[in-house]
GROMACS .gro file of C-alpha atoms in nm:
model
  154
    1MET     CA    1  -3.751  -2.515  -1.349
    2GLU     CA    2  -3.486  -2.409  -1.593
    3GLU     CA    3  -3.337  -2.224  -1.307
    4ASP     CA    4  -3.234  -2.547  -1.149
    5LEU     CA    5  -3.063  -2.649  -1.451
    6ILE     CA    6  -2.872  -2.379  -1.502
    7ASP     CA    7  -2.521  -2.367  -1.361
    8PRO     CA    8  -2.282  -2.093  -1.234
    9PRO     CA    9  -2.007  -2.009  -1.471
   10LEU     CA   10  -1.723  -2.192  -1.420
   11LEU     CA   11  -1.466  -1.934  -1.279
   12GLU     CA   12  -1.725  -1.919  -1.008
   13GLU     CA   13  -1.738  -2.230  -0.910
   14LEU     CA   14  -1.384  -2.297  -0.898
   15GLY     CA   15  -1.388  -1.968  -0.679
   16ILE     CA   16  -1.193  -1.807  -0.916
   17ASP     CA   17  -1.181  -1.423  -0.913
   18VAL     CA   18  -1.126  -1.234  -1.219
   19ASP     CA   19  -1.164  -0.884  -1.108
   20ASP     CA   20  -0.915  -0.920  -0.781
   21ILE     CA   21  -0.674  -1.051  -1.005
   22MET     CA   22  -0.679  -0.775  -1.196
   23ARG     CA   23  -0.628  -0.524  -0.889
   24HIS     CA   24  -0.329  -0.714  -0.828
   25ILE     CA   25  -0.201  -0.703  -1.106
   26LYS     CA   26  -0.248  -0.319  -1.186
   27CYS     CA   27  -0.165  -0.249  -0.792
   28VAL     CA   28   0.178  -0.398  -0.926
   29LEU     CA   29   0.193  -0.279  -1.283
   30LEU     CA   30   0.076   0.075  -1.196
   31PHE     CA   31   0.247   0.134  -0.847
   32LYS     CA   32  -0.098   0.158  -0.760
   33SER     CA   33  -0.165   0.194  -0.372
   34CYS     CA   34  -0.418  -0.039  -0.287
   35GLN     CA   35  -0.625  -0.074   0.044
   36ASN     CA   36  -0.615  -0.382   0.231
   37GLY     CA   37  -0.988  -0.453   0.232
   38GLU     CA   38  -0.951  -0.391  -0.145
   39LEU     CA   39  -0.711  -0.687  -0.225
   40GLN     CA   40  -0.827  -1.071  -0.144
   41TYR     CA   41  -0.529  -1.316  -0.060
   42ALA     CA   42  -0.707  -1.657  -0.098
   43ASP     CA   43  -0.640  -1.702  -0.497
   44PHE     CA   44  -0.336  -1.880  -0.584
   45THR     CA   45  -0.454  -1.832  -0.936
   46GLY     CA   46  -0.289  -1.500  -1.063
   47PRO     CA   47   0.038  -1.599  -0.883
   48VAL     CA   48   0.026  -1.946  -1.091
   49LEU     CA   49  -0.032  -1.786  -1.393
   50ILE     CA   50   0.241  -1.517  -1.352
   51LEU     CA   51   0.466  -1.854  -1.265
   52LEU     CA   52   0.349  -1.963  -1.614
   53ALA     CA   53   0.428  -1.674  -1.791
   54LEU     CA   54   0.764  -1.632  -1.639
   55ALA     CA   55   0.839  -2.008  -1.752
   56LEU     CA   56   0.731  -1.953  -2.117
   57SER     CA   57   0.938  -1.650  -2.111
   58LEU     CA   58   1.225  -1.846  -2.000
   59LEU     CA   59   1.130  -2.085  -2.227
   60ILE     CA   60   1.129  -1.842  -2.568
   61SER     CA   61   1.487  -1.711  -2.430
   62CYS     CA   62   1.628  -2.034  -2.460
   63ASN     CA   63   1.702  -2.038  -2.041
   64LEU     CA   64   1.517  -2.386  -1.923
   65ASN     CA   65   1.637  -2.280  -1.586
   66PHE     CA   66   1.263  -2.378  -1.442
   67SER     CA   67   1.386  -2.588  -1.163
   68LEU     CA   68   1.656  -2.348  -1.026
   69VAL     CA   69   1.326  -2.062  -1.082
   70TYR     CA   70   1.048  -2.237  -0.842
   71ILE     CA   71   1.276  -2.350  -0.555
   72ILE     CA   72   1.453  -2.036  -0.543
   73GLU     CA   73   1.046  -1.903  -0.503
   74VAL     CA   74   0.954  -2.168  -0.295
   75LEU     CA   75   1.261  -2.114  -0.044
   76GLY     CA   76   1.233  -1.712  -0.064
   77THR     CA   77   0.856  -1.739   0.014
   78TRP     CA   78   0.960  -1.947   0.336
   79PHE     CA   79   1.219  -1.774   0.442
   80MET     CA   80   1.038  -1.418   0.370
   81TYR     CA   81   0.735  -1.561   0.580
   82LEU     CA   82   0.952  -1.639   0.861
   83LEU     CA   83   1.117  -1.312   0.871
   84LEU     CA   84   0.788  -1.136   0.857
   85ASN     CA   85   0.626  -1.326   1.137
   86LEU     CA   86   0.894  -1.299   1.348
   87THR     CA   87   0.989  -0.935   1.311
   88SER     CA   88   0.575  -0.843   1.378
   89GLN     CA   89   0.473  -0.919   1.695
   90ASP     CA   90   0.127  -0.813   1.684
   91VAL     CA   91   0.010  -0.914   1.359
   92TYR     CA   92   0.033  -1.301   1.220
   93ILE     CA   93   0.066  -1.306   0.844
   94ASP     CA   94   0.006  -1.633   0.682
   95MET     CA   95   0.222  -1.813   0.458
   96THR     CA   96  -0.045  -1.789   0.171
   97LYS     CA   97  -0.060  -1.433   0.177
   98THR     CA   98   0.323  -1.411   0.127
   99ALA     CA   99   0.361  -1.629  -0.146
  100ILE     CA  100   0.013  -1.475  -0.303
  101ILE     CA  101   0.204  -1.099  -0.242
  102LEU     CA  102   0.541  -1.263  -0.383
  103GLY     CA  103   0.381  -1.434  -0.665
  104TYR     CA  104   0.222  -1.124  -0.798
  105SER     CA  105   0.570  -0.937  -0.723
  106LEU     CA  106   0.695  -1.182  -1.019
  107LEU     CA  107   0.511  -0.991  -1.286
  108PRO     CA  108   0.807  -0.757  -1.373
  109ILE     CA  109   1.007  -1.032  -1.323
  110CYS     CA  110   0.895  -1.214  -1.629
  111LEU     CA  111   0.999  -0.897  -1.867
  112THR     CA  112   1.362  -1.000  -1.809
  113PRO     CA  113   1.435  -1.285  -2.026
  114LEU     CA  114   1.260  -1.106  -2.297
  115ILE     CA  115   1.439  -0.789  -2.242
  116TRP     CA  116   1.775  -1.012  -2.274
  117ILE     CA  117   1.634  -1.101  -2.577
  118PHE     CA  118   1.573  -0.773  -2.787
  119ALA     CA  119   1.856  -0.606  -2.621
  120ARG     CA  120   2.168  -0.860  -2.668
  121PHE     CA  121   2.318  -0.637  -2.889
  122MET     CA  122   2.310  -0.357  -2.662
  123LYS     CA  123   2.405  -0.551  -2.349
  124PRO     CA  124   2.424  -0.193  -2.103
  125LEU     CA  125   2.082  -0.097  -2.186
  126ALA     CA  126   1.983  -0.465  -2.101
  127VAL     CA  127   2.164  -0.500  -1.788
  128ILE     CA  128   1.985  -0.136  -1.670
  129LEU     CA  129   1.643  -0.257  -1.787
  130ILE     CA  130   1.672  -0.559  -1.580
  131TYR     CA  131   1.803  -0.428  -1.264
  132LEU     CA  132   1.499  -0.162  -1.283
  133CYS     CA  133   1.275  -0.476  -1.344
  134VAL     CA  134   1.432  -0.623  -1.064
  135GLY     CA  135   1.369  -0.287  -0.790
  136TRP     CA  136   1.024  -0.282  -0.941
  137SER     CA  137   0.920  -0.616  -0.823
  138THR     CA  138   1.128  -0.567  -0.503
  139SER     CA  139   0.959  -0.238  -0.446
  140THR     CA  140   0.606  -0.344  -0.474
  141ALA     CA  141   0.660  -0.691  -0.238
  142SER     CA  142   0.796  -0.408  -0.041
  143ARG     CA  143   0.494  -0.184  -0.046
  144LEU     CA  144   0.237  -0.490  -0.054
  145LEU     CA  145   0.419  -0.685   0.221
  146THR     CA  146   0.417  -0.335   0.450
  147GLN     CA  147   0.072  -0.263   0.389
  148VAL     CA  148  -0.053  -0.639   0.487
  149SER     CA  149   0.227  -0.654   0.815
  150HIS     CA  150   0.096  -0.282   0.935
  151HIS     CA  151   0.424  -0.204   0.952
  152ASP     CA  152   0.285   0.122   0.743
  153THR     CA  153   0.195   0.282   1.071
  154LYS     CA  154   0.466   0.269   1.255
   0.00000   0.00000   0.00000
């Protein structure tokens, strides 16, 4: 009788898999090679949290361009989705997978406003670190997208 009264945890009810979010973040941060079966692309919680972290870091750096960042994210995801599906003839990639991969790949970009704050007086160092974060984000997105589209075997 008491087993019927016990509700499952809230994260489980909402379908949020914290372990999967941590696997995605480790894949991005550690350049870890992840298998396709290991990662699931059904939960938008991780990318939304990363976009909120980007918004918070922009707010801390007094750079209030939220709408521009989100418009670029939506348009970039849409164009990447079109490009991936036009170039891969045998594999269809969902819009949700593309959005989730590009959302997780924004994690290094969240550091750029903070780098600009702390290295403001050493502008060459700040620019180099920001370029490294952008390269890190780009390489992560391309690696994960090639794994999903199976272009790594061609």
